[in-house]
Amino acid sequence: MLALSRGEEINAIWLVVAAIASYAIAYRFYARFIVRKVLKVDDTRATPAERLDNGIDYQPTDRRILVGHHFAAIAGAGPLVGPVLAAQMGYLPGTMWIIFGVIFAGAVQDMVILFFSMRRNGKSLGQMARDEIGTVGGIAALVAVFSIMIILLAVLALVVVNALAKSPWGTFSIAMTIPIALFMGFYLRILRPGRVAETTAIGVGLLLLAIVAGGWVQESGLADTFTLSPEALTICLIVYGFFASVLPVWMLLAPRDYLSTFMKVGVIGLLAVGVLIAAPVLRTEAVTDFAREGNGPVFSGSLFPFVFITIACGALSGFHSLIASGTTPKMIQKESQVRLVGYGAMLMESFVAVMALIAACILEPGLYYAMNAPAGVLGSTVESASAAVANLGFTISPQDLSAAAAEVEEQTLVARTGGAPTLAVGMSEIFSSVIGGSSLKAFWYHFAIMFEALFILTTVDAGTRVGRFMLQDTLGNIWKPIGRVSWKPGLWATSAVVVLAWGYFLYTGVTNPLGGINQLFPLFGIANQLLAAVALAVATTILVKSGRLKWAWVTGIPLAWDATVTLTASWQKVFSDNPAIGFFAQRERFAEALDRGEVLAPAKNLDDMRAVVTNSTVDGVLAAFFAILVILVIANAAWICFKAIRARAPLPTTEAPYVRSKIVAPAGLFPTAREKREMAAAGTSSGERT
């Protein structure tokens, strides 16, 4: 505010400092208040990881490993891509929502759902909704959660495929994380139990070697071996997703996610240091005309509600509630660790979103729009793109566009939509200004592309396992044996169903530009935020039912905000008469053109026109269907809350009975003096059983 009032240029350092300071205050005070006063964590109570330890899904896991797993599992495409696209609205709305949204909504949701799932033996979100809200709302939640889950996983997998296709460096480096993770898992469990720091040092060293070796592979005769087509990558992802879901969690999933966290946090940390050193100026306006008028070329719609939908995971994400009620509650050692794992990991992801927004906003606006506006607006040449950008009110010459592409060794940067290439260009600008100059810009660009693929892949493997839990919980209502996570036939069958479901949409999408997951891609943001509304409704209901009505505002206020934003967006996507916003309006426009024999972009022929008509119809119907399901969940939750308030005693919940814990472990990343004394008295060093 000081800089704006003085008419100064805004430096990116402002955003970095504001974010870190806000996170520190929120974690120190607000998260602590929720843990102590609202949730009332009890470290004498055994968690399901301790009580139900089966060495496959339930496994007490060192908090340092677990926070890495949880962060890697929740941090997908959203915090990287969403803020880049939202930069169209200016840097101020996005930054404010990312910071305030995570403090009061996103991190709260993750921590509270993790706690309540942990108290219910690690039950999935959909099953908790059925148990706590009732049959009607529960069935609506189960259907909504599982179907949205499949869409989200397919979208995330598509981003990975697009990033790795024909990239031997990225493919090799990411492939090597699998054997490294397997080695770490066996090393920590069998060879050197409890030696987390030692295992970490070995794993990180091997990871860095794999990244450097990826560059060697790209320049060697092995390049062709690791240059895979989108179809081949899809098959590899499906196979990997299945094995990541069925293998014991200590063997592959947890160590690989923990390993990936070092890569993620390390790169984002270096990016922040780069910003502090290079001090780049934000070239985007604080609030753009597109935010006021809702006619932006990157995506259509006004600032409210679409900036909140577009940013998604960086501030509040329904997908996180699936992880918080999936793998993590089955692995956490002590109840007090929900603050570090649930709230802390989400703050880390929010910082990723801030850095992504900075990377987009330091670019010249002309280059930003030349990369992110669709090909139908820009054309296929640098000359047409330059002219189109000029019509938007910005300037970039054809020579500048060609030079920008040459600097990162790409044939063209025109219409490289989706946000990922823009983020890579922004990251290369920051890194190259600190290390190597323009001569290393291409290296940093391709490094960033590989980093994005690694970032997103970890949500696919963990998400598949969570989808398996969800399907087992759902089918367990019909046939009890399949609901037991330790029953291997049920484990294998449900894992296969989940990977084949998202794998089908993914494979169809990579073989047909207008089919498969490409058909459902426009639903990603809204579906994700509707899922958050379900999670917050479940959390609020449990708080009220358990006699904590005075604290229900902690999740109730974020629920009211998220429901208002997301249902408004759903209404506009279904009923808007603007074809750039409304699905049915788009359908009508393309259907009328099809009747006249015309071809409109992005279609290239009449068959494409028919596909767009079909896709718009499906998206409109599903958007309405998901919104109705969520309204049913919220309405049922409100009724249960009303009954709980009127009741003389707290309504019964499905919380597991109390069992005394035998594990001594720290609550935070570093043990306090008191915790050190307790561990010494118990004869442990890092939280093993006494």
XYZ file of C-alpha atoms in Angstrom:
690
model
C 0.000 0.000 0.000
C 2.866 2.368 0.772
C 4.489 1.741 -2.596
C 1.215 2.109 -4.479
C 0.342 5.354 -2.691
C 3.757 6.757 -3.609
C 3.345 5.771 -7.246
C 6.385 3.495 -7.048
C 7.028 0.399 -9.118
C 6.161 -2.711 -7.132
C 9.046 -5.057 -6.550
C 8.399 -8.807 -6.232
C 10.244 -8.772 -2.909
C 7.183 -7.133 -1.376
C 5.063 -10.205 -2.134
C 7.651 -12.680 -0.865
C 8.085 -10.897 2.466
C 4.343 -10.325 2.932
C 3.592 -14.001 2.306
C 6.273 -15.415 4.619
C 5.418 -13.006 7.446
C 1.701 -13.793 7.151
C 2.338 -17.543 7.182
C 4.548 -17.292 10.260
C 1.913 -15.376 12.226
C -0.892 -17.711 11.117
C 1.019 -20.887 11.990
C 2.196 -19.552 15.335
C -1.161 -18.230 16.540
C -4.204 -19.238 14.477
C -3.198 -22.856 13.818
C -2.192 -23.274 17.464
C -5.546 -21.864 18.589
C -7.449 -24.350 16.406
C -5.365 -27.303 17.550
C -5.706 -26.509 21.262
C -9.147 -24.915 21.604
C -11.199 -26.246 18.689
C -9.848 -29.736 18.011
C -8.412 -30.385 21.502
C -5.756 -32.813 20.309
C -4.777 -35.533 22.744
C -1.316 -37.071 22.430
C -2.173 -39.790 24.909
C -4.644 -41.169 22.369
C -3.318 -43.745 19.886
C -3.771 -42.842 16.220
C -5.028 -45.422 13.689
C -1.449 -45.724 12.381
C -0.485 -47.153 15.762
C -3.659 -49.153 16.522
C -4.205 -50.649 13.051
C -0.609 -50.932 11.843
C -0.613 -53.514 9.010
C 2.570 -52.541 7.167
C 0.631 -51.698 3.965
C -1.602 -48.644 4.447
C -1.513 -48.143 8.220
C 2.048 -47.374 9.299
C 3.324 -44.950 12.000
C 5.573 -42.657 9.977
C 8.152 -40.139 11.133
C 6.610 -36.665 10.992
C 9.432 -35.406 8.745
C 8.714 -38.112 6.196
C 4.972 -37.601 6.544
C 4.959 -33.835 6.039
C 7.010 -34.453 2.906
C 4.563 -37.082 1.695
C 1.547 -34.904 2.442
C 2.985 -31.805 0.805
C 4.057 -33.740 -2.275
C 0.634 -35.395 -2.515
C -1.391 -32.163 -2.293
C 0.909 -29.905 -4.327
C -0.096 -30.579 -7.925
C -0.870 -28.484 -10.976
C -3.078 -25.974 -9.167
C -0.483 -23.881 -7.300
C 1.753 -23.808 -10.374
C -0.720 -23.166 -13.164
C -3.730 -21.463 -11.543
C -1.916 -18.328 -10.317
C -0.223 -17.954 -13.725
C -3.603 -17.832 -15.438
C -5.048 -15.580 -12.727
C -2.289 -13.037 -13.426
C -4.643 -11.826 -16.161
C -6.598 -10.116 -13.352
C -3.465 -8.395 -11.961
C -1.108 -9.324 -9.155
C -3.139 -7.873 -6.261
C -6.381 -9.959 -6.281
C -4.468 -13.192 -6.715
C -1.920 -12.431 -4.003
C -4.570 -11.414 -1.490
C -6.662 -14.533 -2.095
C -3.654 -16.855 -2.008
C -2.479 -15.514 1.365
C -5.771 -14.869 3.170
C -7.463 -17.857 1.564
C -4.873 -20.338 2.791
C -4.725 -18.918 6.318
C -8.467 -18.925 6.983
C -9.768 -21.588 4.583
C -7.334 -23.904 2.798
C -4.977 -24.799 5.644
C -7.897 -24.964 8.083
C -9.752 -27.417 5.851
C -6.712 -29.651 5.435
C -5.893 -29.767 9.150
C -9.453 -30.241 10.402
C -10.342 -32.972 7.896
C -7.063 -34.745 8.707
C -7.911 -34.648 12.409
C -11.488 -35.907 12.014
C -10.465 -38.663 9.594
C -7.715 -39.708 12.001
C -10.291 -39.942 14.797
C -12.367 -42.227 12.517
C -9.712 -44.776 11.601
C -8.687 -42.896 8.453
C -12.121 -42.966 6.785
C -12.430 -41.227 3.415
C -14.257 -37.919 3.020
C -17.218 -39.517 1.255
C -17.625 -42.162 3.945
C -17.389 -39.560 6.713
C -20.127 -37.590 4.958
C -22.350 -40.683 4.821
C -21.694 -41.546 8.463
C -22.097 -38.039 9.887
C -24.578 -36.291 7.582
C -26.948 -39.131 6.752
C -27.913 -41.400 3.879
C -29.154 -38.817 1.343
C -26.366 -36.298 1.858
C -23.851 -39.108 2.263
C -24.757 -40.806 -1.019
C -24.665 -37.432 -2.790
C -21.223 -36.807 -1.302
C -19.928 -40.262 -2.251
C -21.048 -39.858 -5.868
C -19.756 -36.286 -6.139
C -16.432 -36.964 -4.440
C -15.533 -40.076 -6.435
C -16.563 -38.713 -9.848
C -14.788 -35.404 -9.230
C -11.743 -37.358 -8.039
C -11.486 -39.235 -11.345
C -11.690 -35.977 -13.312
C -9.019 -34.316 -11.171
C -6.631 -37.266 -11.483
C -7.037 -37.428 -15.257
C -6.428 -33.686 -15.598
C -3.294 -33.864 -13.445
C -2.007 -36.852 -15.397
C -2.613 -34.999 -18.677
C -0.437 -32.114 -17.491
C 2.352 -34.605 -16.680
C 2.070 -36.243 -20.102
C 2.169 -32.888 -21.887
C 5.235 -31.827 -19.885
C 7.199 -35.060 -20.422
C 6.241 -35.902 -24.006
C 9.407 -35.878 -26.136
C 11.503 -34.730 -23.153
C 14.226 -37.337 -22.451
C 15.731 -35.221 -19.671
C 12.500 -34.978 -17.710
C 11.456 -38.572 -18.379
C 14.801 -40.001 -17.249
C 15.044 -37.867 -14.100
C 11.510 -38.655 -12.995
C 11.873 -42.365 -13.803
C 14.957 -42.513 -11.581
C 13.002 -41.250 -8.568
C 11.218 -44.618 -8.432
C 14.263 -46.872 -7.773
C 15.727 -44.180 -5.495
C 12.497 -44.143 -3.458
C 12.417 -47.960 -3.265
C 15.997 -47.941 -1.980
C 15.118 -45.292 0.617
C 12.080 -47.257 1.754
C 14.041 -50.465 2.332
C 16.992 -48.575 3.826
C 14.817 -46.811 6.401
C 12.648 -49.802 7.291
C 15.101 -52.735 7.096
C 18.729 -51.645 6.823
C 18.843 -48.569 9.096
C 15.488 -48.115 10.899
C 14.913 -44.643 12.305
C 17.872 -43.047 10.473
C 15.793 -40.370 8.733
C 18.575 -37.788 8.360
C 20.976 -40.391 6.991
C 18.406 -41.734 4.507
C 17.518 -38.195 3.480
C 21.127 -37.292 2.706
C 21.556 -40.371 0.513
C 18.224 -39.861 -1.254
C 18.752 -36.168 -1.967
C 22.259 -36.861 -3.271
C 20.929 -39.517 -5.647
C 18.092 -37.191 -6.715
C 20.513 -34.403 -7.620
C 22.601 -36.908 -9.559
C 19.490 -38.066 -11.440
C 18.649 -34.475 -12.391
C 22.167 -33.774 -13.674
C 22.264 -37.145 -15.435
C 19.021 -36.264 -17.191
C 20.867 -33.494 -18.996
C 23.591 -35.951 -19.996
C 21.002 -38.424 -21.294
C 19.376 -35.726 -23.398
C 22.684 -35.113 -25.173
C 23.637 -38.799 -25.527
C 22.640 -41.787 -27.600
C 20.118 -42.743 -24.890
C 17.941 -39.750 -25.748
C 15.761 -41.782 -28.132
C 15.177 -44.433 -25.454
C 13.741 -41.864 -23.052
C 11.878 -39.860 -25.689
C 8.369 -41.242 -25.256
C 5.160 -40.481 -27.099
C 2.098 -39.236 -25.167
C 0.473 -42.643 -25.634
C 3.495 -44.475 -24.181
C 3.686 -42.068 -21.258
C -0.003 -42.658 -20.567
C 0.531 -46.422 -20.339
C 3.538 -45.879 -18.048
C 1.506 -43.605 -15.770
C -1.343 -46.111 -15.526
C 1.032 -48.955 -14.610
C 2.907 -46.797 -12.115
C -0.351 -45.562 -10.554
C -1.513 -49.140 -9.972
C 1.688 -50.274 -8.260
C 1.920 -47.078 -6.205
C -1.582 -47.856 -4.949
C -1.061 -51.506 -3.990
C 2.529 -51.608 -2.686
C 3.077 -50.977 1.047
C 3.096 -47.257 1.710
C 6.578 -47.372 3.294
C 8.073 -49.037 0.217
C 7.368 -46.525 -2.570
C 4.745 -43.852 -1.967
C 6.008 -42.213 1.239
C 9.749 -42.150 0.378
C 9.110 -40.999 -3.192
C 6.830 -38.176 -2.064
C 9.313 -37.223 0.655
C 12.103 -37.206 -1.923
C 10.018 -35.110 -4.305
C 9.388 -32.610 -1.528
C 13.094 -31.752 -1.391
C 13.003 -31.063 -5.105
C 9.833 -28.983 -4.817
C 10.782 -26.990 -1.741
C 14.372 -26.627 -2.910
C 13.431 -25.150 -6.276
C 10.785 -22.833 -4.832
C 13.222 -21.771 -2.099
C 15.892 -21.010 -4.694
C 13.290 -19.097 -6.678
C 12.508 -16.985 -3.614
C 16.214 -16.338 -3.051
C 16.494 -15.421 -6.727
C 13.709 -12.876 -6.294
C 15.452 -11.376 -3.266
C 18.718 -11.088 -5.207
C 17.424 -10.056 -8.634
C 14.614 -7.880 -7.215
C 12.455 -8.098 -10.373
C 9.727 -5.510 -10.897
C 6.122 -6.646 -11.342
C 5.149 -5.578 -14.850
C 1.483 -6.501 -14.485
C -0.960 -3.911 -13.161
C -2.287 -4.319 -9.623
C -5.811 -4.811 -11.021
C -6.263 -5.018 -14.781
C -9.152 -3.899 -16.970
C -9.887 -7.572 -17.663
C -10.700 -8.014 -13.962
C -13.233 -5.203 -14.131
C -14.789 -6.088 -17.499
C -14.543 -9.889 -17.462
C -13.476 -10.164 -21.109
C -9.926 -11.454 -20.724
C -8.307 -13.494 -23.504
C -6.833 -16.112 -21.134
C -10.190 -16.976 -19.544
C -13.530 -15.192 -19.582
C -15.461 -14.038 -16.558
C -15.327 -11.328 -13.912
C -12.930 -11.168 -10.986
C -15.702 -12.515 -8.767
C -16.067 -15.454 -8.835
C -13.543 -16.684 -11.412
C -10.228 -15.538 -9.918
C -10.998 -17.713 -6.879
C -11.910 -20.694 -9.062
C -8.837 -20.298 -11.272
C -6.274 -20.084 -8.456
C -7.841 -23.095 -6.693
C -5.132 -25.190 -4.991
C -2.922 -22.279 -3.975
C -5.513 -21.052 -1.483
C -8.254 -23.682 -1.045
C -8.511 -27.076 -2.710
C -11.026 -29.860 -2.328
C -8.463 -32.348 -3.604
C -6.447 -31.785 -0.429
C -9.323 -33.077 1.697
C -9.073 -36.386 -0.159
C -5.403 -36.753 0.806
C -6.145 -35.548 4.347
C -8.776 -38.310 4.625
C -6.815 -40.848 2.581
C -3.174 -41.768 3.052
C -2.041 -39.241 5.683
C -4.438 -40.069 8.577
C -3.334 -43.712 8.325
C 0.325 -42.754 8.807
C 0.410 -39.972 11.401
C 2.051 -40.844 14.733
C 0.539 -38.316 17.148
C -2.559 -36.122 17.100
C -0.591 -32.928 17.742
C 1.264 -33.453 14.443
C -1.839 -32.368 12.486
C -0.656 -28.777 12.864
C 2.677 -29.441 11.125
C 1.338 -31.879 8.543
C -2.086 -30.400 7.775
C -1.685 -26.655 8.291
C 2.052 -26.391 7.657
C 2.115 -28.324 4.389
C -0.709 -26.182 3.007
C 1.178 -22.993 3.862
C 4.106 -24.388 1.877
C 1.847 -24.963 -1.110
C 0.451 -21.448 -0.845
C 3.980 -20.073 -1.053
C 4.454 -22.083 -4.242
C 1.397 -20.282 -5.636
C 2.816 -16.885 -4.661
C 6.073 -17.675 -6.459
C 4.160 -18.870 -9.542
C 2.191 -15.616 -9.593
C 5.424 -13.634 -9.337
C 7.000 -15.630 -12.188
C 4.053 -14.684 -14.429
C 3.820 -11.051 -13.354
C 7.488 -10.182 -13.960
C 7.079 -10.959 -17.674
C 6.259 -8.226 -20.162
C 2.452 -8.228 -20.535
C 2.826 -8.520 -24.302
C 4.761 -11.785 -23.944
C 2.371 -13.057 -21.274
C -0.688 -12.626 -23.497
C 1.142 -13.896 -26.579
C 1.734 -17.130 -24.671
C -1.582 -17.516 -22.874
C -4.234 -16.257 -25.286
C -5.693 -19.088 -27.426
C -4.542 -19.787 -30.963
C -7.943 -18.705 -32.257
C -7.140 -15.173 -31.049
C -3.418 -15.069 -31.827
C -3.113 -16.991 -35.076
C -0.156 -19.238 -35.815
C 2.639 -16.779 -36.636
C 4.598 -14.233 -34.631
C 3.240 -11.505 -36.914
C -0.402 -12.410 -36.262
C 0.294 -12.821 -32.538
C 1.951 -9.397 -32.385
C -1.056 -7.803 -34.067
C -3.507 -9.618 -31.787
C -1.634 -8.543 -28.659
C -1.688 -4.958 -29.926
C -5.487 -5.213 -30.186
C -5.536 -6.168 -26.518
C -3.695 -2.952 -25.647
C -0.155 -4.309 -25.258
C 2.949 -4.255 -27.403
C 5.397 -6.930 -28.489
C 7.087 -7.104 -31.882
C 7.413 -10.249 -34.001
C 11.181 -9.998 -33.533
C 10.804 -9.946 -29.743
C 8.554 -13.020 -29.850
C 11.052 -14.894 -32.014
C 13.932 -13.844 -29.752
C 12.077 -14.968 -26.612
C 11.506 -18.414 -28.142
C 15.122 -18.673 -29.303
C 16.424 -17.825 -25.817
C 14.743 -20.918 -24.349
C 15.410 -23.039 -27.460
C 11.746 -23.427 -28.388
C 10.389 -23.154 -31.918
C 7.639 -20.795 -30.788
C 6.054 -19.428 -27.619
C 2.873 -18.282 -29.354
C -0.329 -19.696 -27.830
C 1.518 -21.937 -25.356
C -1.586 -22.006 -23.191
C -2.147 -23.851 -19.935
C 0.172 -21.796 -17.714
C 3.057 -24.284 -17.455
C 5.236 -22.806 -20.259
C 4.649 -19.291 -18.909
C 5.762 -20.370 -15.452
C 8.873 -21.984 -16.957
C 9.745 -18.784 -18.839
C 9.256 -16.703 -15.674
C 11.390 -19.075 -13.620
C 14.122 -18.998 -16.271
C 14.085 -15.178 -16.144
C 14.662 -15.176 -12.379
C 17.232 -17.987 -12.264
C 19.230 -16.731 -15.247
C 19.423 -13.232 -13.779
C 21.194 -14.745 -10.748
C 23.133 -17.662 -12.256
C 24.498 -17.900 -15.784
C 22.802 -14.962 -17.460
C 21.011 -15.333 -20.794
C 23.345 -18.152 -21.845
C 21.688 -20.469 -19.309
C 18.123 -19.325 -19.899
C 17.323 -22.360 -22.062
C 18.746 -24.692 -19.402
C 16.596 -23.127 -16.687
C 13.512 -23.210 -18.907
C 13.776 -26.950 -19.558
C 14.711 -27.552 -15.937
C 11.488 -25.770 -14.925
C 9.419 -27.901 -17.316
C 10.879 -31.065 -15.780
C 10.302 -29.656 -12.284
C 6.632 -29.011 -13.046
C 6.131 -32.588 -14.239
C 7.755 -33.971 -11.070
C 5.685 -31.584 -8.979
C 2.417 -32.838 -10.445
C 3.192 -36.557 -10.709
C 3.264 -37.004 -6.930
C -0.427 -36.046 -6.731
C -1.309 -38.725 -9.273
C 0.210 -41.635 -7.323
C -1.133 -40.537 -3.935
C -4.483 -39.613 -5.483
C -4.846 -43.073 -7.000
C -4.309 -44.674 -3.602
C -6.862 -42.294 -2.086
C -9.309 -43.167 -4.858
C -8.841 -46.818 -3.939
C -9.607 -46.061 -0.273
C -12.698 -44.143 -1.334
C -13.978 -46.922 -3.570
C -13.329 -49.523 -0.875
C -15.226 -47.434 1.693
C -18.142 -46.995 -0.707
C -18.380 -50.648 -1.773
C -17.874 -51.694 1.832
C -21.346 -50.319 2.567
C -22.684 -53.016 0.238
C -20.235 -55.870 0.869
C -18.153 -55.700 4.040
C -15.035 -57.687 2.948
C -14.114 -55.271 0.159
C -14.098 -52.431 2.661
C -11.155 -53.986 4.536
C -8.019 -52.254 3.244
C -5.891 -55.255 4.212
C -7.881 -57.698 2.010
C -5.616 -58.012 -1.030
C -8.183 -59.078 -3.683
C -10.286 -56.032 -2.839
C -7.172 -53.849 -2.736
C -6.040 -54.974 -6.207
C -9.504 -54.839 -7.777
C -10.390 -51.359 -6.552
C -6.942 -50.028 -7.494
C -7.418 -51.383 -11.013
C -10.851 -49.771 -11.299
C -9.492 -46.367 -10.246
C -6.459 -46.339 -12.563
C -8.496 -47.647 -15.499
C -11.150 -44.973 -14.905
C -8.795 -41.991 -15.011
C -6.532 -43.823 -17.465
C -9.374 -44.145 -19.973
C -10.102 -40.417 -19.944
C -6.373 -39.667 -20.129
C -5.648 -42.009 -23.056
C -8.646 -40.749 -25.009
C -7.528 -37.202 -24.307
C -3.985 -37.650 -25.608
C -5.245 -39.317 -28.799
C -8.099 -36.871 -29.446
C -7.620 -33.120 -28.836
C -11.361 -32.698 -28.251
C -12.061 -36.006 -26.510
C -11.460 -37.787 -23.224
C -10.253 -35.594 -20.412
C -10.030 -32.626 -22.797
C -13.818 -32.798 -22.819
C -13.982 -32.477 -19.028
C -11.005 -30.121 -18.510
C -13.245 -27.000 -18.185
C -14.837 -28.558 -15.088
C -11.538 -28.860 -13.207
C -11.594 -25.603 -11.240
C -15.277 -25.625 -10.300
C -15.299 -29.338 -9.426
C -12.280 -28.885 -7.179
C -13.870 -26.017 -5.271
C -17.207 -27.850 -4.974
C -15.252 -30.667 -3.360
C -13.891 -28.175 -0.820
C -17.480 -27.189 0.011
C -18.275 -30.843 0.753
C -15.220 -31.135 3.015
C -16.006 -27.943 4.928
C -19.654 -28.995 5.311
C -18.566 -32.325 6.815
C -16.098 -30.598 9.153
C -18.691 -28.057 10.324
C -21.266 -30.788 10.945
C -18.859 -32.836 13.060
C -17.915 -29.762 15.115
C -21.583 -29.029 15.851
C -22.504 -32.670 16.541
C -19.602 -33.077 18.960
C -20.735 -30.139 21.101
C -18.359 -27.512 19.718
C -20.971 -25.155 18.281
C -19.139 -22.035 19.493
C -16.159 -22.977 17.318
C -18.156 -23.963 14.221
C -17.364 -20.582 12.641
C -13.788 -21.798 12.068
C -14.999 -23.989 9.189
C -18.481 -22.464 8.771
C -17.271 -19.092 7.476
C -14.940 -20.631 4.854
C -17.817 -22.945 3.871
C -20.182 -20.010 3.343
C -17.594 -18.165 1.248
C -16.607 -21.175 -0.843
C -20.218 -22.192 -1.463
C -21.124 -18.641 -2.525
C -18.171 -18.355 -4.895
C -18.427 -21.810 -6.415
C -22.189 -21.997 -6.813
C -22.139 -18.527 -8.393
C -19.514 -19.742 -10.854
C -21.541 -22.908 -11.515
C -24.666 -20.840 -12.193
C -22.796 -18.638 -14.654
C -21.168 -21.601 -16.411
C -24.579 -23.218 -16.872
C -26.911 -20.270 -17.498
C -24.766 -17.394 -18.838
C -25.790 -16.267 -22.324
C -22.154 -15.366 -23.083
C -20.690 -18.226 -25.177
C -17.239 -17.518 -23.709
C -18.602 -18.351 -20.240
C -21.764 -20.450 -20.425
C -21.527 -24.058 -21.591
C -25.018 -24.143 -23.092
C -24.542 -20.739 -24.728
C -21.370 -22.110 -26.313
C -23.279 -25.203 -27.426
C -25.961 -23.069 -29.058
C -23.391 -20.921 -30.869
C -21.535 -23.905 -32.317
C -24.761 -25.773 -33.149
C -26.062 -22.798 -35.126
C -22.749 -22.454 -36.969
C -22.781 -26.196 -37.674
C -26.232 -25.888 -39.233
C -24.830 -23.205 -41.543
C -21.813 -25.376 -42.387
C -19.370 -22.931 -40.714
C -16.255 -23.908 -38.769
C -15.378 -21.894 -35.649
C -12.123 -22.038 -33.646
C -10.886 -24.179 -31.968
C -12.599 -26.617 -34.336
C -10.803 -27.325 -37.615
C -13.552 -29.211 -39.442
C -17.205 -30.175 -39.130
C -16.383 -33.255 -37.039
C -14.612 -31.023 -34.557
C -17.668 -28.758 -34.535
C -19.865 -31.702 -33.563
C -17.374 -32.652 -30.830
C -17.487 -29.127 -29.372
C -21.299 -29.255 -29.312
C -21.176 -32.596 -27.484
C -18.486 -31.422 -25.052
C -20.355 -28.233 -24.181
C -23.514 -30.228 -23.513
C -21.713 -32.743 -21.293
C -19.876 -30.016 -19.372
C -23.076 -28.048 -18.796
C -24.976 -31.093 -17.555
C -22.141 -32.209 -15.265
C -21.621 -28.692 -13.873
C -25.317 -28.560 -12.949
C -25.226 -32.146 -11.611
C -22.222 -31.516 -9.357
C -23.732 -28.279 -8.057
C -27.009 -30.054 -7.192
C -25.131 -32.819 -5.368
C -23.183 -30.271 -3.310
C -26.363 -28.339 -2.496
C -27.871 -31.615 -1.256
C -24.817 -32.222 0.949
C -24.898 -28.695 2.406
C -28.684 -28.831 2.964
C -28.442 -32.182 4.760
C -25.506 -30.911 6.797
C -27.513 -27.832 7.816
C -30.418 -30.055 8.910
C -28.134 -32.265 11.014
C -26.578 -29.160 12.582
C -30.070 -27.824 13.386
C -30.996 -31.129 15.051
C -27.721 -31.124 16.995
C -28.328 -27.586 18.257
C -31.878 -28.484 19.359
C -30.783 -31.734 21.036
C -30.139 -31.764 24.769
C -26.999 -33.888 24.426
C -24.406 -34.132 21.641
C -25.531 -36.375 18.783
C -23.606 -39.628 18.348
C -20.644 -39.603 15.990
C -18.541 -42.399 14.484
C -15.374 -41.471 16.358
C -13.245 -44.495 17.248
C -12.944 -45.455 20.958
C -10.034 -44.154 22.999
C -6.929 -46.345 23.172
C -3.847 -45.191 25.046
C -0.789 -44.511 22.889
C 2.608 -46.086 23.430
C 4.447 -43.785 20.981
C 6.469 -40.767 22.062
C 7.185 -38.303 19.240
C 7.563 -34.536 18.720
C 4.647 -32.449 17.452
C 6.700 -30.130 15.245
C 9.553 -30.402 12.834
C 12.078 -29.845 15.632
C 11.492 -31.278 19.125
C 11.149 -28.863 22.023
C 13.196 -29.208 25.204
C 10.247 -30.887 26.932
C 9.782 -33.324 24.059
C 13.488 -34.179 24.124
C 13.205 -35.036 27.806
C 10.116 -37.186 27.161
C 11.852 -39.066 24.338
C 14.938 -39.575 26.447
C 12.826 -40.935 29.286
C 11.039 -43.262 26.865
C 14.341 -44.404 25.352
C 13.571 -43.164 21.818
C 15.228 -40.650 19.530
C 12.652 -40.028 16.808
C 9.340 -41.425 17.889
C 9.681 -45.194 17.686
C 7.449 -47.361 19.849
C 8.429 -47.672 23.489
